[in-house]
Amino acid sequence: MEQLINEIKELARQKDAVILAHYYVDGSIQDIADYVGDSFYLAKVAKEVPNKTIVFCGVTFMGESACILNPDKTILIPDVSAVCPMALMVYEGEIEKVREEYDDLAVVCYINSMAATKSLVDVCVTSSNALKIVSKLPQKNIYFIPDKNLGSWIAEQLPEKNFIFGHGYCHVHDVIKPEDVEAYKAKYPGVKVLVHPECPVEVSKMADYVGSTSGIIDFATKSSDKEFIVCTESGVEHELKKRNPDKEFHFIDKHVCQNMRGITLEDVAECLRNGAPQAHVEEEVRVSAEKSLDRMLELGSN
Ligand code: 13P
Ligand code: SF4
């Protein structure tokens, strides 16, 4: 393992590559990454780093977004089978149909979506900036795709807007039910509940804190509490424990995003050795999708 890690570091140096990793990838990969974070942070980092090559350890839409934002960089994807199923839950013609039905409409797309979808929408959002961005949009009608759970959570807080939801969801978070949270609250009385907004809205409503992976980690780190119930993918436990060795985290059933967790150190080394596989987006799609991502970076950052 040490030999493989040294090889990755040496290859990255030779190829002027930076390694980005999401909190849901295996801890061994988070440990060798130059930057680890939530999807908004990683999109910003991808745009800012000076390196010629980015190795994106996450699901493929994340690498694709890095490619959209950085047409002159090489974006390496260690495992092309690490697809986010929710990103595929937007069907052809749906956006056009809703645009025809509603005036004064903004089409808002969760970053967990394919480049082709991003090219058709007005703005992208992530779980950490969706509320901020949607609240800044002048339109009354918001078509929020694909995640109906995140969309519903944002809608709860913006009653002045009229939301139309897509029908996508994350199978890892959607299975967490209010009964599960009740059971954990009964087992750990008085313990705060931290929820990712991809969970069903009934679960988010039971939370003491709702936020992105980074948000959950920051909340637990800053809190003086010593124990938490956590409703998200269990990969975040790695960073939670690293920053809070004295605290306890009760993950509801240790849910795993198999797609992200399947990425291995060997995959990282192999893509650096071969300079492949690479993310690729057709230029026409890329240019339109870039506008939605740039708008997110602009509205989400200030
Ligand atoms: P974050 O924006 O919290 O990183 O979430 C990304 C994701 O895919 C969660 O399932
Ligand atoms: Fe997609 Fe869910 Fe995995 Fe996030 S946790 S990448 S939404 S499948």
Short mmCIF file of N, CA, C and O and ligand atoms in Angstrom, two decimals, residues 22-24 37-40 42 59 61-62 84 86 110-112 126-128 170 172-173 196-198 211-215 232-233 257 260, ligand 1:
data_model
loop_
_atom_site.label_atom_id
_atom_site.label_comp_id
_atom_site.label_asym_id
_atom_site.label_seq_id
_atom_site.Cartn_x
_atom_site.Cartn_y
_atom_site.Cartn_z
N HIS A 22 -14.21 13.44 -2.95
CA HIS A 22 -15.44 13.72 -2.20
C HIS A 22 -15.42 12.94 -0.90
O HIS A 22 -14.77 11.89 -0.80
N TYR A 23 -16.19 13.44 0.08
CA TYR A 23 -16.23 12.79 1.40
C TYR A 23 -16.82 11.38 1.37
O TYR A 23 -16.73 10.67 2.38
N TYR A 24 -17.44 10.96 0.30
CA TYR A 24 -18.03 9.61 0.24
C TYR A 24 -17.07 8.56 -0.31
O TYR A 24 -17.39 7.39 -0.30
N GLY A 37 -13.67 17.43 -0.06
CA GLY A 37 -14.75 18.35 0.29
C GLY A 37 -16.09 17.94 -0.24
O GLY A 37 -16.25 16.83 -0.78
N ASP A 38 -17.05 18.86 -0.08
CA ASP A 38 -18.39 18.61 -0.64
C ASP A 38 -18.39 19.03 -2.11
O ASP A 38 -17.37 19.54 -2.63
N SER A 39 -19.51 18.84 -2.78
CA SER A 39 -19.48 19.05 -4.23
C SER A 39 -19.28 20.52 -4.61
O SER A 39 -18.67 20.81 -5.63
N PHE A 40 -19.77 21.46 -3.79
CA PHE A 40 -19.57 22.88 -4.12
C PHE A 40 -18.10 23.26 -3.97
O PHE A 40 -17.49 23.88 -4.86
N LEU A 42 -15.52 21.34 -4.10
CA LEU A 42 -14.68 20.69 -5.12
C LEU A 42 -14.82 21.38 -6.48
O LEU A 42 -13.85 21.51 -7.22
N VAL A 59 -18.11 10.74 -8.14
CA VAL A 59 -18.93 10.17 -9.22
C VAL A 59 -18.66 10.93 -10.52
O VAL A 59 -18.13 12.03 -10.50
N PHE A 61 -20.33 12.62 -12.69
CA PHE A 61 -20.81 13.98 -13.00
C PHE A 61 -19.87 15.02 -12.40
O PHE A 61 -19.79 16.15 -12.90
N MET A 62 -19.17 14.66 -11.32
CA MET A 62 -18.25 15.62 -10.68
C MET A 62 -17.06 15.89 -11.61
O MET A 62 -16.64 17.03 -11.79
N CYS A 84 -23.56 8.41 -10.73
CA CYS A 84 -24.62 8.72 -9.76
C CYS A 84 -25.96 8.47 -10.44
O CYS A 84 -26.31 9.20 -11.38
N MET A 86 -28.93 9.21 -9.68
CA MET A 86 -29.84 10.37 -9.69
C MET A 86 -29.54 11.30 -10.87
O MET A 86 -30.46 11.91 -11.42
N TYR A 110 -29.85 20.52 -9.74
CA TYR A 110 -28.87 20.03 -8.77
C TYR A 110 -27.62 19.62 -9.55
O TYR A 110 -27.73 19.06 -10.65
N ILE A 111 -26.46 19.87 -8.97
CA ILE A 111 -25.21 19.54 -9.68
C ILE A 111 -25.10 18.04 -9.97
O ILE A 111 -24.40 17.63 -10.89
N ASN A 112 -25.86 17.24 -9.22
CA ASN A 112 -25.91 15.79 -9.49
C ASN A 112 -26.77 15.55 -10.74
O ASN A 112 -27.93 15.12 -10.67
N THR A 126 -25.85 23.20 -5.48
CA THR A 126 -25.46 22.01 -4.72
C THR A 126 -26.26 22.06 -3.41
O THR A 126 -26.96 23.05 -3.14
N SER A 127 -26.09 21.03 -2.60
CA SER A 127 -26.86 21.01 -1.35
C SER A 127 -26.43 22.15 -0.42
O SER A 127 -27.21 22.59 0.41
N SER A 128 -25.20 22.63 -0.57
CA SER A 128 -24.75 23.68 0.35
C SER A 128 -25.15 25.09 -0.10
O SER A 128 -25.10 26.02 0.70
N CYS A 170 -31.90 10.26 -4.54
CA CYS A 170 -30.70 9.45 -4.29
C CYS A 170 -31.14 8.20 -3.54
O CYS A 170 -31.68 8.30 -2.43
N VAL A 172 -29.46 6.17 -1.94
CA VAL A 172 -28.73 5.97 -0.68
C VAL A 172 -29.42 6.75 0.47
O VAL A 172 -29.52 6.26 1.59
N HIS A 173 -29.89 7.95 0.17
CA HIS A 173 -30.51 8.79 1.20
C HIS A 173 -32.02 8.58 1.30
O HIS A 173 -32.60 8.74 2.37
N HIS A 196 -28.52 15.11 5.76
CA HIS A 196 -28.24 15.61 4.42
C HIS A 196 -29.58 15.80 3.71
O HIS A 196 -30.46 14.93 3.80
N PRO A 197 -29.75 16.93 2.99
CA PRO A 197 -31.08 17.21 2.41
C PRO A 197 -31.49 16.31 1.24
O PRO A 197 -32.56 16.52 0.67
N GLU A 198 -30.66 15.33 0.90
CA GLU A 198 -31.12 14.32 -0.08
C GLU A 198 -32.03 13.29 0.60
O GLU A 198 -32.63 12.45 -0.07
N GLY A 211 -27.76 19.96 6.17
CA GLY A 211 -26.74 20.59 5.34
C GLY A 211 -25.95 19.59 4.53
O GLY A 211 -26.16 18.37 4.63
N SER A 212 -25.05 20.12 3.74
CA SER A 212 -24.22 19.30 2.86
C SER A 212 -23.25 18.46 3.71
O SER A 212 -23.18 18.62 4.93
N THR A 213 -22.48 17.64 3.05
CA THR A 213 -21.49 16.83 3.76
C THR A 213 -20.54 17.73 4.56
O THR A 213 -20.30 17.51 5.74
N SER A 214 -20.05 18.80 3.93
CA SER A 214 -19.15 19.74 4.65
C SER A 214 -19.89 20.41 5.78
O SER A 214 -19.32 20.62 6.87
N GLY A 215 -21.15 20.77 5.53
CA GLY A 215 -21.95 21.44 6.55
C GLY A 215 -22.10 20.56 7.78
O GLY A 215 -21.96 21.03 8.92
N THR A 232 -26.66 10.43 6.61
CA THR A 232 -26.08 10.60 5.28
C THR A 232 -25.21 9.39 5.00
O THR A 232 -25.18 8.43 5.79
N GLU A 233 -24.51 9.44 3.89
CA GLU A 233 -23.64 8.34 3.50
C GLU A 233 -22.49 8.26 4.50
O GLU A 233 -21.95 9.30 4.95
N CYS A 257 -22.67 4.77 -0.60
CA CYS A 257 -22.80 5.02 -2.03
C CYS A 257 -21.77 4.10 -2.70
O CYS A 257 -20.59 4.45 -2.78
N MET A 260 -19.38 5.48 -5.42
CA MET A 260 -18.17 6.24 -5.03
C MET A 260 -17.19 5.36 -4.27
O MET A 260 -15.99 5.45 -4.45
P1 13P B 1 -22.61 17.28 -1.11
O1 13P B 1 -22.94 18.49 -1.89
O2 13P B 1 -23.05 17.37 0.30
O3 13P B 1 -21.19 16.95 -1.24
O4 13P B 1 -23.44 16.07 -1.67
C1 13P B 1 -23.12 15.44 -2.86
C2 13P B 1 -23.79 14.17 -2.99
O5 13P B 1 -23.75 13.52 -3.99
C3 13P B 1 -24.54 13.72 -1.87
O6 13P B 1 -25.15 12.53 -2.20
#
